[in-house]
Every structure is written in structure tokens, then in C-alpha cells.
Amino acid sequence: MTHYLEPSRIPIFQIGDCLLLTIQVDLEDRMIMTLKDDLAERIAKSHAKGVLIDISALDVVDSFIGRMLANISAIARILDASTVIVGMRPAVAITLVELGMSLQGVRTALDVDRGMELIRRDTSEEAGRLHEA
Amino acid sequence: MRPEQGRPTRGGTDRESDGADAAGEVIPIHTGADVSRVRRVATAAMATIGASKIETTRMVTAASELARNTLEHGGGGEMRIAIVGRMSKRKVEMTFIDQGPGIPDIHRALTDGYSTGGGLGLGLSGAKRLCKEFEIKSAPGEGTIVKVASWTERP
């Protein structure tokens, strides 16, 4: 019997004002709860404007993980950062829709480059608005 | 409903064994880590029958939803998984068993958005859509048994 004393944490990297994390393991429930908390802390501390979550290694996203991804996006938005989920596998997208989850309010991009581009555009638009005001 | 007294699944038409991999496996479901284990075992079983990527994703997602139901609503239980049938007609069969409070209104529980657990209420109805076969048996005070099966059509 394996004992899970401490759920391992998903590392969060910072590039400029963007936080980047890659989910590379079969996500245990506790792990994504921890991630939610860690990420909120990091956004507040680092004043990050964007969060990029790479899920290309995930072969299953069930309704719980889907809901957590939506929650993370919502929390980040309230903390003034935009979230983009990148790298979703086609089979995962099909399954999510069949499951009845359309991940409303969650922005997605096909890969990290496009995700970064979305966040960059967001940040510069906001800067533009501030400049006009 | 006393699953410990034998297999809860009634023998199907093609239940006869098809070599070593047809042997059933029982996975206890009592923690979140067990839900992960259910996903891994389901993935391996789908690989054994040569299921397609999309069929595997559907089945493993359904397994995840059902295992979480067993854990959260059933107060824990187990999953029995077996590969049944022969050759190209092989399929993966999973049975989730708990002795929790049971479901008073199955029809309602199968409706999208109906939830008693604070979730999205997509667990049962979603799993039903994702699997090729879906069977549920439950009554108040008698626990719940959900049996699902899937396979990949071969030309």
C-alpha cells in the first residue's frame, strides 16, 4: 500500500509578467486544490498579468478537473490576470463536450506560443486603454 | 444488495474467459489516490483490447466520474474491471459498487445538472453518454451499482 504523505506540487515558473505551469502527471484531486492556492498566492505576489497552463500531457480531463480549471481562471481574473489553457488534446476536447462541459469563461490556445500571444495582446490592450484614459 | 457475496454483475452472453487478461481485478475506492488508480487501470485495460485513443479517453473519463461518485456519494466502495468477450469483440467492463445511501430517484440523478454533492451534476449523466453500455441499480439504503462497458469497433 502506497502512502501519500504530502501531495507533490506542480512547479510554477515566471517569464516576465506571465506565470507558466505544465501539468505533466495524472492529476490527483488534492494536487489541483494545492495548485489553485499556490497559483493565487503567486499571482498576488508577482503581480503577474497572465497565467499559461499547459495541459498537453493530460490524457483525461474529467468534470472535476474541468471545474478546477474554470475556477483557476475565475480566481486569476479577479486578481487581474488572464488565464489561457494550452495544448488540450483533441480526444480530451471531444470528451469534455460530450460530458457536458464547455469550459465557458476559460480561454484556450493550441500551443504555448499562441497562448503567450493572447496574453501579450491582452496586456498591451490594457496598457493602451490606460494610456487613453 | 450484498456484493461481497459474489460478483454483482450477472453473467453476460460472452462472459467466458479469453485467456489471462480476462481475469477481473478489484480496485478499492477510498481516497482521491484510488480515483487516480482507477484511471490508470482503466487506461491499461483499454490498451489491452486495442481501443482507439478517443474511445479510451471517453472510457477513462467515465471511470473517473464514476469512481468519484463512489467516493463522494457512496462513502467509498470498489471498482471491478474485466475484459470480456473474444478476439475482435473484446470489451472492457467496469462495475462500481458502493454501499452508501443509494439513489432515491435514478431518473433525476441521470439529468444533467442535478447534483447533491456540490459538483456540476455531470457525473452520472456524463458517464452514461461516454460509454457504449451503461446500467445502474440503486435503491435508498441499498447502495449503488453502476456497470459500464466500452470497446472499439473493428472493420
CSV table of N, CA, C and O in Angstrom, one decimal, chain B residues 10-16 18 21-22 42 45-51 55 59 81-94 132-135 147-153:
chain,number,residue,atom,x,y,z
B,10,ARG,N,-24.4,-9.8,-13.4
B,10,ARG,CA,-24.9,-11.1,-13.9
B,10,ARG,C,-24.1,-11.5,-15.1
B,10,ARG,O,-23.7,-10.7,-15.9
B,11,GLY,N,-24.0,-12.8,-15.3
B,11,GLY,CA,-23.2,-13.3,-16.4
B,11,GLY,C,-23.8,-12.9,-17.7
B,11,GLY,O,-25.0,-13.1,-18.0
B,12,GLY,N,-23.0,-12.3,-18.5
B,12,GLY,CA,-23.4,-11.9,-19.8
B,12,GLY,C,-23.3,-13.1,-20.8
B,12,GLY,O,-23.0,-14.2,-20.4
B,13,THR,N,-23.6,-12.8,-22.0
B,13,THR,CA,-23.6,-13.9,-23.0
B,13,THR,C,-22.2,-14.3,-23.4
B,13,THR,O,-21.9,-15.4,-23.7
B,14,ASP,N,-21.3,-13.3,-23.3
B,14,ASP,CA,-19.9,-13.6,-23.7
B,14,ASP,C,-18.9,-13.5,-22.5
B,14,ASP,O,-17.9,-13.0,-22.6
B,15,ARG,N,-19.4,-14.0,-21.4
B,15,ARG,CA,-18.5,-13.8,-20.2
B,15,ARG,C,-17.4,-14.9,-20.1
B,15,ARG,O,-16.5,-14.7,-19.3
B,16,GLU,N,-17.5,-15.9,-20.9
B,16,GLU,CA,-16.5,-17.0,-20.8
B,16,GLU,C,-15.1,-16.4,-21.0
B,16,GLU,O,-14.9,-15.4,-21.8
B,18,ASP,N,-11.2,-15.5,-21.8
B,18,ASP,CA,-10.4,-15.4,-23.1
B,18,ASP,C,-9.0,-15.2,-22.7
B,18,ASP,O,-8.3,-14.3,-23.1
B,21,ASP,N,-5.8,-12.2,-19.5
B,21,ASP,CA,-6.2,-10.8,-19.3
B,21,ASP,C,-7.7,-10.7,-19.0
B,21,ASP,O,-8.2,-9.6,-18.7
B,22,ALA,N,-8.5,-11.8,-19.1
B,22,ALA,CA,-9.9,-11.7,-18.9
B,22,ALA,C,-10.2,-11.7,-17.4
B,22,ALA,O,-11.3,-11.5,-16.9
B,42,ALA,N,-8.0,1.6,-15.8
B,42,ALA,CA,-8.9,1.6,-17.0
B,42,ALA,C,-8.2,1.9,-18.3
B,42,ALA,O,-8.4,1.3,-19.3
B,45,ALA,N,-6.5,-1.3,-19.4
B,45,ALA,CA,-7.4,-2.3,-19.9
B,45,ALA,C,-7.8,-1.9,-21.3
B,45,ALA,O,-7.9,-2.8,-22.2
B,46,MET,N,-8.1,-0.6,-21.6
B,46,MET,CA,-8.4,-0.2,-22.9
B,46,MET,C,-7.3,-0.4,-23.9
B,46,MET,O,-7.5,-0.8,-25.1
B,47,ALA,N,-6.0,-0.3,-23.4
B,47,ALA,CA,-4.9,-0.5,-24.3
B,47,ALA,C,-4.8,-2.0,-24.6
B,47,ALA,O,-4.5,-2.4,-25.7
B,48,THR,N,-5.1,-2.8,-23.6
B,48,THR,CA,-5.1,-4.3,-23.8
B,48,THR,C,-6.0,-4.7,-25.0
B,48,THR,O,-5.7,-5.6,-25.8
B,49,ILE,N,-7.2,-4.1,-25.0
B,49,ILE,CA,-8.1,-4.5,-26.1
B,49,ILE,C,-7.9,-3.7,-27.4
B,49,ILE,O,-8.6,-3.9,-28.4
B,50,GLY,N,-6.9,-2.9,-27.4
B,50,GLY,CA,-6.5,-2.2,-28.6
B,50,GLY,C,-7.6,-1.1,-28.9
B,50,GLY,O,-7.8,-0.8,-30.1
B,51,ALA,N,-8.1,-0.5,-27.9
B,51,ALA,CA,-9.2,0.6,-28.2
B,51,ALA,C,-8.5,1.8,-28.7
B,51,ALA,O,-7.3,2.1,-28.5
B,55,GLU,N,-11.9,6.5,-27.8
B,55,GLU,CA,-12.7,5.6,-27.0
B,55,GLU,C,-12.1,5.4,-25.6
B,55,GLU,O,-12.8,5.3,-24.6
B,59,MET,N,-13.8,6.4,-22.0
B,59,MET,CA,-14.0,5.4,-21.0
B,59,MET,C,-13.3,5.8,-19.7
B,59,MET,O,-13.8,5.6,-18.6
B,81,ILE,N,-13.0,-4.6,-12.6
B,81,ILE,CA,-12.8,-4.3,-14.0
B,81,ILE,C,-12.4,-5.7,-14.7
B,81,ILE,O,-11.7,-6.5,-14.1
B,82,ALA,N,-12.9,-5.9,-15.9
B,82,ALA,CA,-12.6,-7.2,-16.5
B,82,ALA,C,-12.7,-7.0,-18.0
B,82,ALA,O,-13.4,-6.1,-18.5
B,83,ILE,N,-12.0,-7.8,-18.7
B,83,ILE,CA,-12.0,-7.8,-20.2
B,83,ILE,C,-12.9,-9.0,-20.6
B,83,ILE,O,-12.5,-10.1,-20.2
B,84,VAL,N,-14.0,-8.8,-21.3
B,84,VAL,CA,-14.8,-9.9,-21.6
B,84,VAL,C,-15.0,-10.1,-23.1
B,84,VAL,O,-14.7,-9.1,-23.8
B,85,GLY,N,-15.4,-11.2,-23.5
B,85,GLY,CA,-15.6,-11.4,-25.0
B,85,GLY,C,-14.3,-11.9,-25.6
B,85,GLY,O,-13.3,-12.0,-25.0
B,86,ARG,N,-14.4,-12.3,-26.9
B,86,ARG,CA,-13.3,-12.9,-27.6
B,86,ARG,C,-12.8,-12.0,-28.7
B,86,ARG,O,-13.6,-11.3,-29.3
B,87,MET,N,-11.6,-12.2,-29.0
B,87,MET,CA,-10.9,-11.6,-30.2
B,87,MET,C,-11.4,-10.2,-30.5
B,87,MET,O,-11.2,-9.4,-29.6
B,88,SER,N,-11.9,-10.0,-31.7
B,88,SER,CA,-12.2,-8.6,-32.0
B,88,SER,C,-13.4,-8.0,-31.3
B,88,SER,O,-13.8,-6.9,-31.3
B,89,LYS,N,-14.2,-8.9,-30.6
B,89,LYS,CA,-15.4,-8.5,-29.8
B,89,LYS,C,-15.1,-8.2,-28.4
B,89,LYS,O,-16.0,-8.1,-27.6
B,90,ARG,N,-13.8,-8.1,-28.0
B,90,ARG,CA,-13.5,-7.9,-26.6
B,90,ARG,C,-13.9,-6.5,-26.2
B,90,ARG,O,-13.8,-5.6,-26.9
B,91,LYS,N,-14.3,-6.5,-24.9
B,91,LYS,CA,-14.7,-5.1,-24.4
B,91,LYS,C,-14.2,-5.0,-23.0
B,91,LYS,O,-14.0,-6.1,-22.3
B,92,VAL,N,-14.1,-3.8,-22.5
B,92,VAL,CA,-13.7,-3.6,-21.1
B,92,VAL,C,-15.0,-3.3,-20.3
B,92,VAL,O,-15.8,-2.5,-20.7
B,93,GLU,N,-15.2,-4.0,-19.2
B,93,GLU,CA,-16.4,-3.9,-18.4
B,93,GLU,C,-15.9,-3.4,-17.0
B,93,GLU,O,-15.0,-4.0,-16.4
B,94,MET,N,-16.6,-2.3,-16.6
B,94,MET,CA,-16.2,-1.8,-15.2
B,94,MET,C,-17.5,-1.7,-14.4
B,94,MET,O,-18.5,-1.3,-14.9
B,132,LYS,N,-20.5,2.9,-24.1
B,132,LYS,CA,-21.4,2.3,-25.0
B,132,LYS,C,-22.5,1.5,-24.3
B,132,LYS,O,-23.6,1.4,-24.8
B,133,GLU,N,-22.1,1.0,-23.1
B,133,GLU,CA,-23.2,0.3,-22.3
B,133,GLU,C,-23.2,0.9,-20.9
B,133,GLU,O,-22.1,1.2,-20.4
B,134,PHE,N,-24.4,1.1,-20.4
B,134,PHE,CA,-24.5,1.7,-19.1
B,134,PHE,C,-25.7,1.1,-18.4
B,134,PHE,O,-26.8,1.0,-18.9
B,135,GLU,N,-25.5,0.7,-17.2
B,135,GLU,CA,-26.5,0.1,-16.4
B,135,GLU,C,-26.4,0.5,-15.0
B,135,GLU,O,-25.3,0.6,-14.4
B,147,LYS,N,-22.7,-0.3,-13.9
B,147,LYS,CA,-21.9,-1.1,-14.7
B,147,LYS,C,-21.8,-0.5,-16.1
B,147,LYS,O,-22.8,-0.1,-16.7
B,148,VAL,N,-20.6,-0.3,-16.6
B,148,VAL,CA,-20.4,0.3,-17.9
B,148,VAL,C,-19.5,-0.6,-18.7
B,148,VAL,O,-18.7,-1.4,-18.2
B,149,ALA,N,-19.6,-0.4,-20.0
B,149,ALA,CA,-18.7,-1.2,-20.9
B,149,ALA,C,-18.4,-0.4,-22.2
B,149,ALA,O,-19.2,0.5,-22.6
B,150,SER,N,-17.2,-0.6,-22.7
B,150,SER,CA,-16.9,0.1,-24.0
B,150,SER,C,-15.9,-0.8,-24.8
B,150,SER,O,-15.2,-1.6,-24.3
B,151,TRP,N,-15.8,-0.5,-26.0
B,151,TRP,CA,-14.9,-1.2,-26.9
B,151,TRP,C,-14.7,-0.3,-28.2
B,151,TRP,O,-15.4,0.7,-28.3
B,152,THR,N,-13.9,-0.7,-29.1
B,152,THR,CA,-13.7,0.0,-30.3
B,152,THR,C,-14.1,-0.9,-31.4
B,152,THR,O,-13.8,-2.1,-31.5
B,153,GLU,N,-15.0,-0.4,-32.3
B,153,GLU,CA,-15.5,-1.1,-33.4
B,153,GLU,C,-14.3,-1.5,-34.4
B,153,GLU,O,-13.5,-0.6,-34.6
